[in-house]
Every structure is written in C-alpha cells, then in structure tokens.
Short mmCIF file of C-alpha atoms in Angstrom, two decimals:
data_model
loop_
_atom_site.label_atom_id
_atom_site.label_comp_id
_atom_site.label_asym_id
_atom_site.label_seq_id
_atom_site.Cartn_x
_atom_site.Cartn_y
_atom_site.Cartn_z
CA MET A 1 -15.89 3.54 -3.18
CA ALA A 2 -12.86 4.26 -0.88
CA ARG A 3 -11.37 1.18 -2.81
CA ALA A 4 -11.65 3.18 -6.09
CA ILE A 5 -10.60 6.51 -4.71
CA LEU A 6 -7.53 4.37 -3.13
CA SER A 7 -7.33 2.71 -6.60
CA ALA A 8 -7.06 6.23 -8.71
CA PHE A 9 -5.15 8.09 -6.72
CA LEU A 10 -2.90 6.54 -4.00
CA PRO A 11 -0.71 4.70 -6.80
CA LEU A 12 -0.58 8.34 -8.62
CA ALA A 13 0.39 10.32 -4.96
CA ALA A 14 2.82 8.07 -3.83
CA ALA A 15 4.17 6.84 -7.21
CA THR A 16 4.43 10.20 -8.36
CA ALA A 17 5.34 11.64 -5.05
CA ILE A 18 7.88 9.60 -5.97
CA ALA A 19 7.38 9.91 -9.30
CA ALA A 20 8.22 11.90 -12.20
CA THR A 21 7.04 14.75 -14.14
CA GLY A 22 6.89 16.78 -17.57
CA ALA A 23 9.66 19.17 -18.32
CA THR A 24 9.31 22.24 -20.58
CA GLU A 25 12.37 21.68 -22.39
CA ALA A 26 12.99 18.85 -24.83
CA ALA A 27 15.77 17.21 -22.68
CA ALA A 28 15.27 16.04 -19.09
CA SER A 29 18.08 18.35 -16.76
CA GLU A 30 20.45 17.32 -14.31
CA LYS A 31 18.10 18.70 -11.59
CA ASP A 32 15.22 16.41 -12.62
CA LYS A 33 17.65 13.11 -12.69
CA ARG A 34 18.98 14.69 -8.97
CA PHE A 35 15.37 14.31 -8.01
CA PHE A 36 14.49 11.04 -9.46
CA SER A 37 17.81 9.86 -7.75
CA LYS A 38 16.53 11.35 -4.04
CA VAL A 39 13.26 8.90 -4.74
CA GLN A 40 14.98 5.77 -5.04
CA GLY A 41 14.61 3.19 -1.93
CA GLU A 42 12.33 2.42 0.42
CA TRP A 43 9.49 4.48 1.89
CA SER A 44 6.87 3.79 4.28
CA GLY A 45 3.78 6.42 5.92
CA PRO A 46 0.37 7.46 6.72
CA GLY A 47 -2.10 9.38 4.53
CA GLU A 48 -5.52 10.43 4.66
CA ILE A 49 -8.65 11.48 2.36
CA VAL A 50 -8.95 15.02 3.18
CA ALA A 51 -12.45 15.81 0.76
CA GLY A 52 -15.16 14.21 -0.43
CA LYS A 53 -17.59 11.37 0.75
CA TYR A 54 -14.31 9.49 2.27
CA LYS A 55 -12.96 12.36 4.16
CA GLY A 56 -11.30 11.12 7.08
CA THR A 57 -10.24 8.07 5.93
CA ARG A 58 -6.55 6.84 7.10
CA PHE A 59 -4.36 4.56 5.05
CA VAL A 60 -0.78 3.45 5.34
CA CYS A 61 1.41 2.78 2.31
CA ASN A 62 4.95 1.10 1.67
CA PHE A 63 6.69 1.47 -1.60
CA THR A 64 9.73 0.81 -3.53
CA GLY A 65 10.86 3.42 -5.66
CA ALA A 66 13.34 2.97 -8.31
CA THR A 67 14.80 4.72 -11.72
CA PRO A 68 15.00 2.90 -15.17
CA ASN A 69 18.07 2.24 -16.71
CA GLY A 70 19.71 5.08 -18.85
CA LYS A 71 16.57 7.00 -18.69
CA VAL A 72 15.25 9.90 -16.58
CA GLY A 73 12.35 9.06 -14.46
CA MET A 74 11.20 6.45 -12.06
CA SER A 75 9.14 3.79 -11.14
CA LEU A 76 7.11 2.75 -7.94
CA ASP A 77 5.39 -0.39 -6.63
CA GLY A 78 3.96 -1.44 -3.25
CA GLY A 79 0.56 -1.02 -1.85
CA CYS A 80 -1.57 0.88 0.86
CA ARG A 81 -3.45 -0.56 3.38
CA VAL A 82 -6.92 0.48 4.86
CA GLY A 83 -8.04 -1.58 7.96
CA LEU A 84 -7.98 -5.15 6.51
CA PHE A 85 -7.78 -4.20 2.79
CA THR A 86 -4.60 -4.04 1.21
CA GLN A 87 -4.48 -2.22 -2.46
CA LYS A 88 -1.44 -3.17 -4.43
CA MET A 89 -0.20 -0.14 -6.33
CA SER A 90 2.21 0.80 -9.19
CA ALA A 91 3.28 3.41 -11.32
CA SER A 92 5.91 4.46 -13.90
CA VAL A 93 6.89 8.01 -14.98
CA GLU A 94 9.47 8.38 -18.08
CA HIS A 95 11.31 11.75 -20.05
CA GLN A 96 9.92 10.88 -23.22
CA GLY A 97 11.64 13.74 -25.05
CA ARG A 98 9.61 16.48 -26.46
CA LYS A 99 6.27 15.17 -25.11
CA GLY A 100 8.09 15.90 -21.64
CA TYR A 101 7.15 13.17 -18.99
CA ARG A 102 4.39 10.77 -19.41
CA GLY A 103 3.24 7.89 -17.35
CA SER A 104 0.57 5.87 -15.76
CA PHE A 105 -0.51 4.79 -12.52
CA MET A 106 -2.07 1.43 -12.30
CA ASP A 107 -3.38 0.57 -15.46
CA GLY A 108 -3.47 4.08 -16.95
CA ALA A 109 -6.81 6.12 -17.77
CA ILE A 110 -7.69 3.31 -20.14
CA GLY A 111 -8.24 1.33 -17.38
CA GLU A 112 -8.92 2.22 -13.54
CA GLY A 113 -5.81 4.10 -13.26
CA LEU A 114 -4.62 7.79 -14.30
CA ASP A 115 -2.29 8.89 -16.71
CA VAL A 116 0.53 11.48 -16.16
CA VAL A 117 0.20 14.00 -19.03
CA GLY A 118 2.91 16.95 -17.94
CA GLY A 119 4.32 18.32 -15.09
CA ASN A 120 7.55 20.09 -13.67
CA VAL A 121 10.60 18.94 -11.43
CA SER A 122 12.52 21.39 -9.14
CA ASP A 123 15.02 20.65 -6.64
CA GLU A 124 12.97 19.55 -3.92
CA LYS A 125 9.69 18.83 -5.47
CA VAL A 126 7.81 17.64 -8.16
CA VAL A 127 4.14 18.71 -10.01
CA LEU A 128 2.54 15.97 -12.11
CA THR A 129 -0.58 16.89 -14.02
CA LEU A 130 -3.20 14.05 -14.10
CA HIS A 131 -5.70 12.88 -16.48
CA ARG A 132 -8.76 10.37 -16.13
CA ASN A 133 -11.64 10.74 -18.42
CA GLU A 134 -13.50 14.12 -17.25
CA LEU A 135 -11.16 14.19 -14.29
CA ASN A 136 -7.95 16.62 -14.16
CA GLY A 137 -5.96 16.97 -11.27
CA ALA A 138 -2.41 17.49 -9.98
CA MET A 139 0.31 15.70 -7.61
CA LEU A 140 2.40 17.55 -5.44
CA ALA A 141 5.44 15.71 -4.14
CA ARG A 142 7.97 17.33 -2.13
CA LEU A 143 11.46 15.97 -0.53
CA PRO A 144 12.20 18.64 2.29
CA ASP A 145 14.99 16.52 3.34
CA ASP A 146 16.49 13.13 2.14
CA ASP A 147 14.51 11.04 4.36
CA THR A 148 10.92 12.79 4.21
CA MET A 149 8.16 13.18 1.38
CA HIS A 150 5.25 14.85 1.30
CA VAL A 151 2.41 14.44 -0.97
CA THR A 152 -0.53 16.02 -2.39
CA VAL A 153 -2.90 14.92 -4.53
CA SER A 154 -5.65 17.54 -5.63
CA VAL A 155 -8.48 17.57 -8.39
CA LYS A 156 -10.19 20.49 -10.46
CA VAL A 157 -13.53 21.04 -9.45
CA ASP A 158 -15.22 24.28 -11.22
CA ASP A 159 -12.23 26.10 -12.01
CA GLN A 160 -10.53 25.50 -8.63
CA MET A 161 -8.13 23.09 -7.47
CA VAL A 162 -9.38 21.18 -4.55
CA PRO A 163 -6.70 18.69 -2.12
CA VAL A 164 -7.90 15.40 -1.88
CA ILE A 165 -5.59 13.23 -0.51
CA GLY A 166 -2.31 13.67 1.79
CA MET A 167 0.61 11.56 2.66
CA ASN A 168 3.38 11.74 4.83
CA LEU A 169 6.21 9.08 3.75
CA LYS A 170 9.29 8.39 5.42
CA ARG A 171 12.68 6.67 4.07
CA VAL A 172 12.68 3.04 5.69
CA ASP A 173 16.00 1.75 4.40
CA ALA A 174 19.28 2.32 4.76
CA ARG A 175 20.22 4.06 1.93
CA THR A 176 22.52 7.17 1.94
CA VAL A 177 21.32 9.42 -0.68
CA GLY A 178 24.26 10.69 -2.80
CA SER A 179 26.43 8.05 -1.64
CA ILE A 180 28.86 5.56 -3.69
CA GLY A 181 28.40 2.11 -2.92
CA ASP A 182 31.19 -0.44 -3.13
#
C-alpha cells in the first residue's frame, strides 16, 4: 500500500512542487514563467508520509525539472526510494489557455496517477488542485530561496484538508537561477 501512496502522491508532490498550477486569468503571467524557471534543474531530498496507515514512512527523491519549449509549465522526471524500493516518477503541467493549468502525474487519474485540474502561482509558491476518482486534494510547493523547495500534499477528508506528505528538496545542480549562460 505504501507503493500505491508513493505512486499516486509523490509524483504529484514533487512534480507539482516543482510543477505548475492553474491561473485565474486566461493567459499565464510573467510571474508564472518566473516561478517555473526557478524549478528547472536537479533536486533531491527527504520526505515523509505524515498521516494515515503509513504515517512515519520516510523516503528520498531525486528529480530533474524542465520547462516545455514555448509553453508555460514544467515537467519533472525522476524517482523516490523507500528502503530498497525505488518508484519512478513523472509529472507534467502546462498552461492551456482559458482552462488554466492542466496536467498529470504518472499516467493521470485514468491510470494509477493523479490529474491536476487547477491551481494558482505566486512569486514563491504554487498551489495545485488534485483529483483522482473520489479523492480531492491539493499540493503546495514553496520556494523560499533559489535552492530550497518545501512540498506538502493534502487530501480532503470530510470538509477538512489533511496534510499527508511532506518533502524538503534542495537544489543539487550548480545552476544559478536567473543567470545567462554562454
């Protein structure tokens, strides 16, 4: 069951931590583009399941974040490890005009993953609305500085949002955010 939780939420958490959201405007703004550019690069760090049957389960994730050419959004590829078990993870989110941000983690809600159905980007954080069958939730990814990302995934239980997964990722590449390369 821990594998099912990791398969469903970690790509979301990481990817969405590093991923995108829905904007209330028809077009993505410059702040959205700035946020996603900060997520590009290599990220690594620990996480923990903080609620439910697998509360206390710890894992370590490694991700590569990228932005799609000519589009606003991002993709994340990598994996998370629990003990000897490693689960591959992938996520992508793009701004789709009036629909806002849409995307999927793993193979989306049709498969064993999640769909991103909305959200919002601010200067240092993104909040994504998540959906899978009867499950509704949210992922918050905050970038307090250029080399740190905090991710929290929460699910709706009754009428309350309950945190389920927490992650603390650090940039592990030599990239300097906002620099111009040769």
